[in-house]
GROMACS .gro file of C-alpha atoms in nm:
model
  456
    1MET     CA    1  26.075  -2.256   8.207
    2LYS     CA    2  26.355  -2.483   8.192
    3LYS     CA    3  26.232  -2.606   8.546
    4LEU     CA    4  25.891  -2.677   8.403
    5LEU     CA    5  26.060  -2.852   8.100
    6THR     CA    6  26.267  -3.081   8.326
    7SER     CA    7  25.995  -3.161   8.554
    8LEU     CA    8  25.762  -3.277   8.230
    9LEU     CA    9  26.061  -3.494   8.127
   10SER     CA   10  26.092  -3.660   8.458
   11VAL     CA   11  25.698  -3.742   8.466
   12LEU     CA   12  25.721  -3.880   8.116
   13CYS     CA   13  26.016  -4.082   8.223
   14LEU     CA   14  25.844  -4.232   8.491
   15LEU     CA   15  25.521  -4.286   8.276
   16LEU     CA   16  25.734  -4.476   8.011
   17ALA     CA   17  25.900  -4.695   8.300
   18TRP     CA   18  25.543  -4.788   8.401
   19GLU     CA   19  25.428  -4.911   8.061
   20GLY     CA   20  25.777  -5.115   8.025
   21VAL     CA   21  25.684  -5.272   8.345
   22ALA     CA   22  25.318  -5.341   8.239
   23ARG     CA   23  25.432  -5.499   7.944
   24TRP     CA   24  25.688  -5.706   8.100
   25VAL     CA   25  25.459  -5.852   8.363
   26GLY     CA   26  25.170  -5.906   8.099
   27ASN     CA   27  24.884  -5.924   8.343
   28ALA     CA   28  24.671  -5.605   8.343
   29SER     CA   29  24.484  -5.736   8.667
   30LEU     CA   30  24.810  -5.690   8.867
   31VAL     CA   31  24.991  -5.397   8.628
   32PRO     CA   32  24.779  -5.237   8.438
   33THR     CA   33  24.916  -5.064   8.123
   34LEU     CA   34  24.936  -4.675   8.075
   35PRO     CA   35  24.635  -4.658   7.854
   36ALA     CA   36  24.417  -4.891   8.124
   37LEU     CA   37  24.545  -4.655   8.424
   38LEU     CA   38  24.497  -4.343   8.233
   39GLY     CA   39  24.141  -4.474   8.140
   40GLY     CA   40  24.058  -4.519   8.497
   41VAL     CA   41  24.175  -4.173   8.547
   42TRP     CA   42  23.941  -4.042   8.315
   43ALA     CA   43  23.677  -4.258   8.403
   44LEU     CA   44  23.697  -4.135   8.784
   45LEU     CA   45  23.712  -3.736   8.668
   46GLY     CA   46  23.368  -3.837   8.469
   47GLU     CA   47  23.207  -3.920   8.807
   48PRO     CA   48  23.051  -3.639   9.004
   49ALA     CA   49  23.106  -3.828   9.359
   50PHE     CA   50  23.510  -3.794   9.258
   51TYR     CA   51  23.504  -3.421   9.329
   52ILE     CA   52  23.342  -3.480   9.653
   53ASP     CA   53  23.576  -3.726   9.772
   54VAL     CA   54  23.864  -3.510   9.673
   55ALA     CA   55  23.708  -3.220   9.854
   56VAL     CA   56  23.657  -3.387  10.164
   57THR     CA   57  24.019  -3.529  10.189
   58LEU     CA   58  24.120  -3.179  10.127
   59LEU     CA   59  23.909  -3.044  10.410
   60ARG     CA   60  24.032  -3.289  10.665
   61CYS     CA   61  24.365  -3.244  10.583
   62LEU     CA   62  24.361  -2.885  10.577
   63ALA     CA   63  24.167  -2.850  10.890
   64GLY     CA   64  24.423  -3.084  11.050
   65LEU     CA   65  24.701  -2.875  10.939
   66ALA     CA   66  24.523  -2.561  11.070
   67VAL     CA   67  24.521  -2.719  11.414
   68ALA     CA   68  24.842  -2.841  11.431
   69GLY     CA   69  25.004  -2.516  11.233
   70ALA     CA   70  24.823  -2.306  11.505
   71ALA     CA   71  24.969  -2.498  11.792
   72ALA     CA   72  25.314  -2.561  11.637
   73PHE     CA   73  25.345  -2.185  11.575
   74GLY     CA   74  25.267  -2.068  11.915
   75ALA     CA   75  25.473  -2.346  12.055
   76GLY     CA   76  25.761  -2.304  11.829
   77VAL     CA   77  25.776  -1.915  11.912
   78ALA     CA   78  25.795  -1.986  12.283
   79ALA     CA   79  26.070  -2.221  12.247
   80ALA     CA   80  26.253  -2.008  12.014
   81ARG     CA   81  26.257  -1.735  12.273
   82CYS     CA   82  26.282  -1.965  12.594
   83PRO     CA   83  26.496  -2.225  12.669
   84LEU     CA   84  26.298  -2.363  12.933
   85VAL     CA   85  25.980  -2.401  12.722
   86ARG     CA   86  26.204  -2.556  12.455
   87THR     CA   87  26.304  -2.818  12.729
   88ALA     CA   88  25.976  -2.883  12.856
   89LEU     CA   89  25.835  -2.959  12.493
   90GLN     CA   90  26.102  -3.159  12.366
   91PRO     CA   91  25.990  -3.477  12.554
   92VAL     CA   92  25.643  -3.446  12.381
   93VAL     CA   93  25.778  -3.372  12.029
   94VAL     CA   94  26.027  -3.647  12.056
   95VAL     CA   95  25.727  -3.922  12.148
   96LEU     CA   96  25.499  -3.788  11.857
   97ARG     CA   97  25.804  -3.819  11.598
   98SER     CA   98  25.912  -4.154  11.721
   99VAL     CA   99  25.556  -4.326  11.742
  100PRO     CA  100  25.447  -4.516  11.422
  101VAL     CA  101  25.185  -4.362  11.249
  102ILE     CA  102  24.979  -4.708  11.283
  103SER     CA  103  24.991  -4.674  11.649
  104PHE     CA  104  24.797  -4.346  11.647
  105ILE     CA  105  24.578  -4.487  11.351
  106LEU     CA  106  24.490  -4.810  11.561
  107LEU     CA  107  24.445  -4.593  11.904
  108ALA     CA  108  24.232  -4.325  11.726
  109LEU     CA  109  23.986  -4.605  11.578
  110ILE     CA  110  23.899  -4.654  11.944
  111TRP     CA  111  23.879  -4.277  12.047
  112PHE     CA  112  23.726  -4.100  11.718
  113SER     CA  113  23.435  -4.178  11.458
  114ALA     CA  114  23.581  -4.268  11.088
  115GLU     CA  115  23.503  -3.896  10.999
  116GLY     CA  116  23.727  -3.741  11.267
  117LEU     CA  117  24.006  -3.999  11.289
  118PRO     CA  118  24.166  -3.844  10.947
  119ALA     CA  119  24.196  -3.489  11.092
  120PHE     CA  120  24.320  -3.637  11.423
  121ILE     CA  121  24.599  -3.838  11.242
  122VAL     CA  122  24.721  -3.507  11.059
  123ILE     CA  123  24.749  -3.322  11.378
  124VAL     CA  124  24.968  -3.586  11.553
  125THR     CA  125  25.191  -3.633  11.248
  126THR     CA  126  25.225  -3.270  11.132
  127PHE     CA  127  25.290  -3.107  11.472
  128PRO     CA  128  25.625  -3.187  11.513
  129LEU     CA  129  25.756  -3.118  11.148
  130LEU     CA  130  25.571  -2.774  11.189
  131TYR     CA  131  25.692  -2.711  11.534
  132GLN     CA  132  26.082  -2.805  11.457
  133GLY     CA  133  26.032  -2.587  11.141
  134VAL     CA  134  25.946  -2.303  11.329
  135VAL     CA  135  26.197  -2.314  11.587
  136THR     CA  136  26.470  -2.391  11.313
  137ALA     CA  137  26.349  -2.104  11.096
  138LEU     CA  138  26.333  -1.839  11.372
  139GLU     CA  139  26.693  -1.941  11.509
  140GLY     CA  140  26.817  -1.888  11.169
  141VAL     CA  141  26.741  -1.531  11.144
  142ASP     CA  142  27.024  -1.311  11.183
  143PRO     CA  143  27.017  -1.172  11.561
  144ARG     CA  144  27.138  -0.863  11.454
  145LEU     CA  145  26.845  -0.769  11.268
  146ALA     CA  146  26.617  -0.787  11.580
  147GLU     CA  147  26.892  -0.569  11.761
  148VAL     CA  148  26.810  -0.296  11.480
  149ALA     CA  149  26.447  -0.321  11.556
  150ARG     CA  150  26.483  -0.309  11.937
  151VAL     CA  151  26.697  -0.001  11.896
  152PHE     CA  152  26.454   0.197  11.707
  153GLY     CA  153  26.170   0.107  11.949
  154CYS     CA  154  26.022  -0.203  11.839
  155GLY     CA  155  25.855  -0.437  12.108
  156GLU     CA  156  25.883  -0.807  12.148
  157VAL     CA  157  25.564  -0.858  11.922
  158ALA     CA  158  25.700  -0.595  11.646
  159VAL     CA  159  26.050  -0.783  11.653
  160LEU     CA  160  25.853  -1.109  11.575
  161THR     CA  161  25.614  -0.973  11.309
  162ARG     CA  162  25.839  -0.701  11.144
  163VAL     CA  163  26.173  -0.860  11.156
  164GLN     CA  164  26.177  -1.231  11.242
  165LEU     CA  165  25.872  -1.375  11.031
  166PRO     CA  166  25.960  -1.180  10.727
  167ALA     CA  167  26.308  -1.298  10.730
  168ALA     CA  168  26.231  -1.634  10.809
  169ARG     CA  169  25.935  -1.684  10.558
  170GLY     CA  170  26.124  -1.891  10.303
  171ALA     CA  171  26.219  -2.147  10.583
  172LEU     CA  172  25.890  -2.130  10.742
  173ALA     CA  173  25.740  -2.209  10.363
  174ASP     CA  174  25.954  -2.497  10.313
  175GLY     CA  175  25.859  -2.644  10.661
  176ALA     CA  176  25.515  -2.599  10.585
  177ALA     CA  177  25.536  -2.778  10.251
  178THR     CA  178  25.698  -3.070  10.410
  179ALA     CA  179  25.442  -3.092  10.663
  180LEU     CA  180  25.160  -3.065  10.399
  181GLY     CA  181  25.301  -3.369  10.222
  182PHE     CA  182  25.338  -3.566  10.543
  183GLY     CA  183  24.973  -3.440  10.629
  184TRP     CA  184  24.801  -3.544  10.286
  185ARG     CA  185  24.931  -3.905  10.307
  186ALA     CA  186  24.813  -3.957  10.676
  187ALA     CA  187  24.479  -3.834  10.580
  188ILE     CA  188  24.448  -4.068  10.293
  189MET     CA  189  24.608  -4.342  10.516
  190GLY     CA  190  24.366  -4.257  10.810
  191GLU     CA  191  24.040  -4.258  10.547
  192ALA     CA  192  24.179  -4.593  10.403
  193LEU     CA  193  24.194  -4.790  10.751
  194ALA     CA  194  23.852  -4.597  10.915
  195GLN     CA  195  23.663  -4.595  10.610
  196PRO     CA  196  23.461  -4.303  10.633
  197LEU     CA  197  23.162  -4.222  10.374
  198ARG     CA  198  23.364  -4.023  10.164
  199GLY     CA  199  23.725  -3.941  10.080
  200ILE     CA  200  24.028  -4.041   9.845
  201GLY     CA  201  24.127  -4.315  10.134
  202SER     CA  202  23.775  -4.471  10.106
  203GLY     CA  203  23.778  -4.485   9.736
  204MET     CA  204  24.121  -4.677   9.721
  205LYS     CA  205  23.987  -4.915   9.961
  206GLU     CA  206  23.700  -4.997   9.806
  207ALA     CA  207  23.893  -5.055   9.482
  208GLN     CA  208  24.152  -5.251   9.653
  209ALA     CA  209  23.830  -5.499   9.800
  210PHE     CA  210  23.696  -5.556   9.473
  211LEU     CA  211  24.067  -5.641   9.341
  212ASP     CA  212  24.005  -5.329   9.065
  213VAL     CA  213  24.405  -5.226   9.024
  214PRO     CA  214  24.359  -5.006   8.746
  215GLU     CA  215  24.088  -4.804   8.978
  216LEU     CA  216  24.333  -4.829   9.258
  217MET     CA  217  24.631  -4.678   9.072
  218ALA     CA  218  24.430  -4.411   8.947
  219TRP     CA  219  24.328  -4.295   9.286
  220THR     CA  220  24.696  -4.307   9.353
  221LEU     CA  221  24.775  -4.075   9.041
  222VAL     CA  222  24.490  -3.844   9.170
  223ALA     CA  223  24.643  -3.826   9.525
  224ILE     CA  224  24.975  -3.748   9.401
  225GLY     CA  225  24.864  -3.499   9.134
  226THR     CA  226  24.652  -3.318   9.398
  227ALA     CA  227  24.951  -3.325   9.641
  228TYR     CA  228  25.181  -3.179   9.348
  229LEU     CA  229  24.928  -2.895   9.291
  230LEU     CA  230  24.907  -2.844   9.686
  231ASP     CA  231  25.260  -2.791   9.704
  232GLY     CA  232  25.293  -2.557   9.409
  233LEU     CA  233  25.005  -2.346   9.535
  234LEU     CA  234  25.167  -2.316   9.888
  235ARG     CA  235  25.538  -2.211   9.754
  236LEU     CA  236  25.352  -1.972   9.508
  237LEU     CA  237  25.156  -1.818   9.820
  238ALA     CA  238  25.495  -1.808  10.017
  239ARG     CA  239  25.694  -1.630   9.735
  240PRO     CA  240  25.814  -1.321   9.824
  241ARG     CA  241  25.669  -1.046   9.616
  242PRO     CA  242  25.891  -0.737   9.513
  243VAL     CA  243  25.703  -0.423   9.585
  244ARG     CA  244  25.919  -0.104   9.446
  245LYS     CA  245  25.686   0.136   9.566
  246GLY     CA  246  25.933   0.367   9.624
  247LEU     CA  247  25.875   0.683   9.835
  248LYS     CA  248  25.650   0.929   9.663
  249GLY     CA  249  25.801   1.230   9.862
  250ASP     CA  250  25.889   1.567   9.775
  251ALA     CA  251  26.281   1.636   9.885
  252ARG     CA  252  26.206   2.017   9.882
  253ARG     CA  253  25.982   2.021  10.194
  254GLN     CA  254  26.096   2.118  10.497
  255ASP     CA  255  25.802   2.136  10.749
  256PHE     CA  256  25.922   1.787  10.957
  257PRO     CA  257  25.813   1.813  11.312
  258LEU     CA  258  26.118   1.789  11.514
  259PRO     CA  259  26.131   1.674  11.899
  260ALA     CA  260  26.191   1.938  12.156
  261THR     CA  261  26.524   1.808  12.306
  262GLY     CA  262  26.639   2.077  12.542
  263THR     CA  263  26.938   1.964  12.751
  264LEU     CA  264  27.041   1.607  12.730
  265GLU     CA  265  27.304   1.407  12.933
  266VAL     CA  266  27.418   1.050  12.918
  267SER     CA  267  27.621   0.936  13.215
  268VAL     CA  268  27.845   0.634  13.190
  269ALA     CA  269  27.992   0.573  13.574
  270HIS     CA  270  28.281   0.342  13.637
  271VAL     CA  271  28.171   0.100  13.383
  272THR     CA  272  28.333  -0.226  13.319
  273LYS     CA  273  28.252  -0.441  13.022
  274ARG     CA  274  28.433  -0.798  13.001
  275TYR     CA  275  28.373  -1.064  12.695
  276GLY     CA  276  28.507  -1.389  12.841
  277ASP     CA  277  28.859  -1.321  12.973
  278ARG     CA  278  28.916  -0.996  12.789
  279THR     CA  279  28.842  -0.685  12.929
  280VAL     CA  280  28.710  -0.413  12.674
  281LEU     CA  281  28.621  -0.115  12.919
  282ALA     CA  282  28.777  -0.134  13.271
  283ASP     CA  283  28.606   0.133  13.534
  284ARG     CA  284  28.555   0.403  13.267
  285THR     CA  285  28.339   0.716  13.346
  286PHE     CA  286  28.207   0.934  13.070
  287VAL     CA  287  27.957   1.229  13.085
  288PHE     CA  288  27.801   1.328  12.756
  289SER     CA  289  27.582   1.605  12.667
  290ASN     CA  290  27.408   1.739  12.327
  291GLY     CA  291  27.568   2.058  12.356
  292GLU     CA  292  27.816   1.957  12.106
  293ILE     CA  293  27.872   1.634  11.886
  294THR     CA  294  28.104   1.372  12.077
  295CYS     CA  295  28.358   1.187  11.856
  296LEU     CA  296  28.484   0.876  11.998
  297ARG     CA  297  28.828   0.823  11.932
  298GLY     CA  298  29.092   0.543  11.986
  299ALA     CA  299  29.238   0.225  11.804
  300SER     CA  300  29.042  -0.066  11.700
  301GLY     CA  301  28.942  -0.289  11.994
  302ARG     CA  302  28.979  -0.006  12.264
  303GLY     CA  303  28.565  -0.048  12.343
  304LYS     CA  304  28.422   0.231  12.109
  305THR     CA  305  28.154   0.001  11.976
  306THR     CA  306  28.110  -0.167  12.302
  307LEU     CA  307  28.062   0.181  12.449
  308LEU     CA  308  27.768   0.260  12.180
  309ARG     CA  309  27.606  -0.087  12.269
  310LEU     CA  310  27.601   0.005  12.642
  311VAL     CA  311  27.437   0.324  12.576
  312ALA     CA  312  27.185   0.159  12.332
  313GLY     CA  313  27.107  -0.096  12.588
  314LEU     CA  314  27.195  -0.384  12.370
  315GLU     CA  315  27.472  -0.497  12.639
  316ARG     CA  316  27.457  -0.471  13.014
  317PRO     CA  317  27.774  -0.343  13.193
  318ASP     CA  318  27.958  -0.575  13.438
  319ALA     CA  319  27.999  -0.321  13.670
  320GLY     CA  320  27.892   0.037  13.687
  321VAL     CA  321  27.573   0.208  13.539
  322VAL     CA  322  27.478   0.379  13.211
  323THR     CA  323  27.220   0.675  13.262
  324LEU     CA  324  27.001   0.815  12.962
  325PRO     CA  325  26.778   1.073  12.982
  326ARG     CA  326  26.424   0.943  13.094
  327GLY     CA  327  26.194   0.847  12.800
  328ALA     CA  328  26.498   0.922  12.550
  329ARG     CA  329  26.461   0.739  12.232
  330VAL     CA  330  26.778   0.600  12.084
  331ALA     CA  331  26.876   0.544  11.721
  332CYS     CA  332  27.171   0.385  11.587
  333SER     CA  333  27.383   0.373  11.267
  334PHE     CA  334  27.563   0.016  11.305
  335GLN     CA  335  27.928  -0.032  11.193
  336GLU     CA  336  27.770  -0.315  10.957
  337ASP     CA  337  27.454  -0.182  10.768
  338ARG     CA  338  27.214  -0.431  10.889
  339LEU     CA  339  26.951  -0.331  10.605
  340MET     CA  340  26.645  -0.531  10.620
  341PRO     CA  341  26.659  -0.771  10.266
  342TRP     CA  342  26.320  -0.775  10.209
  343LEU     CA  343  26.270  -0.398  10.188
  344THR     CA  344  26.396  -0.142   9.972
  345ALA     CA  345  26.634   0.151  10.044
  346GLY     CA  346  26.340   0.374  10.100
  347GLN     CA  347  26.136   0.113  10.313
  348ASN     CA  348  26.461   0.065  10.521
  349VAL     CA  349  26.497   0.424  10.613
  350ALA     CA  350  26.107   0.451  10.672
  351PHE     CA  351  26.140   0.133  10.931
  352ALA     CA  352  26.319   0.384  11.190
  353LEU     CA  353  25.986   0.562  11.178
  354GLY     CA  354  25.811   0.275  11.348
  355HIS     CA  355  25.476   0.336  11.524
  356ARG     CA  356  25.532   0.699  11.505
  357LYS     CA  357  25.483   0.718  11.118
  358ARG     CA  358  25.141   0.860  11.155
  359ASP     CA  359  25.157   1.111  10.850
  360ARG     CA  360  25.237   0.870  10.560
  361GLN     CA  361  25.331   1.197  10.328
  362LEU     CA  362  25.562   1.351  10.578
  363ALA     CA  363  25.724   1.024  10.620
  364ALA     CA  364  25.784   0.981  10.264
  365ASP     CA  365  25.908   1.354  10.247
  366LEU     CA  366  26.147   1.292  10.538
  367CYS     CA  367  26.292   0.975  10.386
  368THR     CA  368  26.325   1.119  10.038
  369ARG     CA  369  26.512   1.418  10.157
  370LEU     CA  370  26.751   1.205  10.355
  371LEU     CA  371  26.823   0.949  10.071
  372ALA     CA  372  26.877   1.279   9.857
  373ASP     CA  373  27.123   1.402  10.124
  374VAL     CA  374  27.358   1.117  10.151
  375GLY     CA  375  27.315   1.114   9.724
  376LEU     CA  376  27.083   0.811   9.706
  377GLY     CA  377  26.802   1.000   9.564
  378ASP     CA  378  26.745   0.749   9.270
  379CYS     CA  379  26.781   0.442   9.491
  380ALA     CA  380  26.468   0.478   9.699
  381GLY     CA  381  26.330   0.170   9.500
  382LYS     CA  382  26.630  -0.012   9.521
  383TYR     CA  383  26.673  -0.355   9.736
  384PRO     CA  384  27.019  -0.386   9.942
  385HIS     CA  385  27.144  -0.682   9.717
  386GLU     CA  386  27.114  -0.430   9.428
  387LEU     CA  387  27.336  -0.164   9.624
  388SER     CA  388  27.696  -0.162   9.663
  389GLY     CA  389  27.867  -0.189  10.037
  390GLY     CA  390  27.910   0.215  10.022
  391GLN     CA  391  27.522   0.253   9.931
  392ARG     CA  392  27.412   0.022  10.169
  393GLN     CA  393  27.618   0.219  10.455
  394ARG     CA  394  27.470   0.556  10.340
  395VAL     CA  395  27.115   0.380  10.370
  396ASN     CA  396  27.203   0.286  10.718
  397VAL     CA  397  27.301   0.642  10.821
  398ALA     CA  398  26.981   0.782  10.689
  399ARG     CA  399  26.773   0.525  10.863
  400ALA     CA  400  26.940   0.662  11.200
  401LEU     CA  401  26.867   0.990  11.099
  402ALA     CA  402  26.525   0.945  11.000
  403ALA     CA  403  26.464   0.813  11.365
  404ARG     CA  404  26.509   1.166  11.500
  405SER     CA  405  26.563   1.037  11.845
  406GLU     CA  406  26.699   1.229  12.123
  407VAL     CA  407  27.004   1.011  12.153
  408LEU     CA  408  27.208   0.931  11.822
  409LEU     CA  409  27.482   0.660  11.790
  410LEU     CA  410  27.711   0.664  11.516
  411ASP     CA  411  27.919   0.350  11.491
  412GLU     CA  412  28.204   0.433  11.195
  413PRO     CA  413  27.904   0.582  10.956
  414LEU     CA  414  28.170   0.674  10.690
  415THR     CA  415  28.332   0.337  10.663
  416GLY     CA  416  28.399   0.211  10.309
  417LEU     CA  417  28.305   0.555  10.152
  418ASP     CA  418  28.546   0.759   9.894
  419ALA     CA  419  28.670   1.095  10.008
  420ASP     CA  420  28.398   1.310   9.837
  421THR     CA  421  28.109   1.085   9.948
  422LYS     CA  422  28.271   1.093  10.298
  423ARG     CA  423  28.236   1.469  10.304
  424GLN     CA  424  27.888   1.446  10.168
  425VAL     CA  425  27.749   1.185  10.437
  426ALA     CA  426  27.939   1.416  10.726
  427GLN     CA  427  27.753   1.733  10.597
  428ALA     CA  428  27.423   1.564  10.601
  429ILE     CA  429  27.487   1.448  10.956
  430LEU     CA  430  27.606   1.752  11.075
  431ARG     CA  431  27.297   1.930  10.922
  432TRP     CA  432  27.034   1.689  11.012
  433THR     CA  433  27.154   1.701  11.396
  434GLY     CA  434  27.183   2.062  11.400
  435GLU     CA  435  26.813   2.118  11.327
  436TYR     CA  436  26.725   1.984  11.678
  437ARG     CA  437  27.054   1.882  11.862
  438PRO     CA  438  27.021   1.560  11.961
  439LEU     CA  439  27.301   1.391  12.155
  440VAL     CA  440  27.532   1.249  11.931
  441LEU     CA  441  27.791   1.019  11.983
  442TRP     CA  442  28.005   0.944  11.698
  443ALA     CA  443  28.283   0.639  11.699
  444THR     CA  444  28.503   0.716  11.415
  445HIS     CA  445  28.886   0.725  11.316
  446GLU     CA  446  28.825   1.034  11.105
  447ASP     CA  447  28.879   1.413  11.182
  448ILE     CA  448  28.530   1.569  11.222
  449PRO     CA  449  28.567   1.954  11.261
  450GLY     CA  450  28.377   2.125  11.553
  451THR     CA  451  28.332   1.826  11.742
  452ARG     CA  452  28.413   1.724  12.088
  453GLN     CA  453  28.704   1.455  12.091
  454VAL     CA  454  28.694   1.196  12.343
  455GLN     CA  455  28.944   0.926  12.374
  456VAL     CA  456  28.829   0.594  12.450
   0.00000   0.00000   0.00000
């Protein structure tokens, strides 16, 4: 409400300033008074042809934006993922951004009919803005969220649609709003110069030809008002809508299909991993199996997290080989919670099920039971920003367990929890992994009874 009142006050100040200038000039033919200006707008609103003109300009603008948007989205996604594509497209974008609009218009007057010129001008003026907006938005997404999706079995298309686009939604909307403003002005400018049969720009040109300043200013106000409404509509459509669906599952149900694990083995043979001049792992060899949970122990900086990332496939060794069972799925509870901000706690847990989430009721039951087991039975419908750090960490653990993968990686899953909660979460991990015996690598400083201790 406060923003609306501020906007209305700003518009009122502009109108009063206009009236002051009009009275100071004292020539209604040059600067019409506010009553004359509003009268011109009212006269336009009373003409049926006015609505046709506005609709035609809208169609030209939106058609151009649709073509430019589709091309910019495809090119932007490719450029954000491939530096070579970005380098190849950079000269094209620079040229389109640098050439004056009037140059495009003069060329388009030769190449296109009066009806097609405005849409062409919209395309060439908005493509660079939309392209850069897509590239900037995607590059601004936290890459750690994409890592989460890849660990849980998402391909590149799923990473884009399930993580990067939702995360970049606000930035993409801002870029689209900017392009819409430029495109709207470009469409009207093209109409004013090409003078097609219908359109706001044609109406402006006709009023200018007859020196009808009130009508010309009335058309200008209509153009501004329409642009303002379009911008508001776009931002309204782009606004994230909280959906607190929760997970209508029954925590008492036990009939969850479990994978048949059998005997599993992960081999880390003579692996070396460096970050710059710093060697984290030097010619290390390990063999892990699912006969018992393996706790990786060692001081901070000794390579526990790096070893887990190598097993997860998020890093490649500089030397040596990491071998996983053929077709084995991997799940990971990261040291940072890495929750998707636009998903509720329950939806974050269900994210781990991905394309394997075939039975929605069983999926809901599974996620509900997991959240209850880690002490978050009443938090399924809350978003990450509504949870404490410890609660987010428990959702992180529940998500990893929900995947029911053959290889489960736990990176300091008890960090930030009090003693009682640590016991509860540790018991939940031991209980769930005991049901189907995955291969578990657990990096921790804690003393976990009944586990195999390996020094890293």
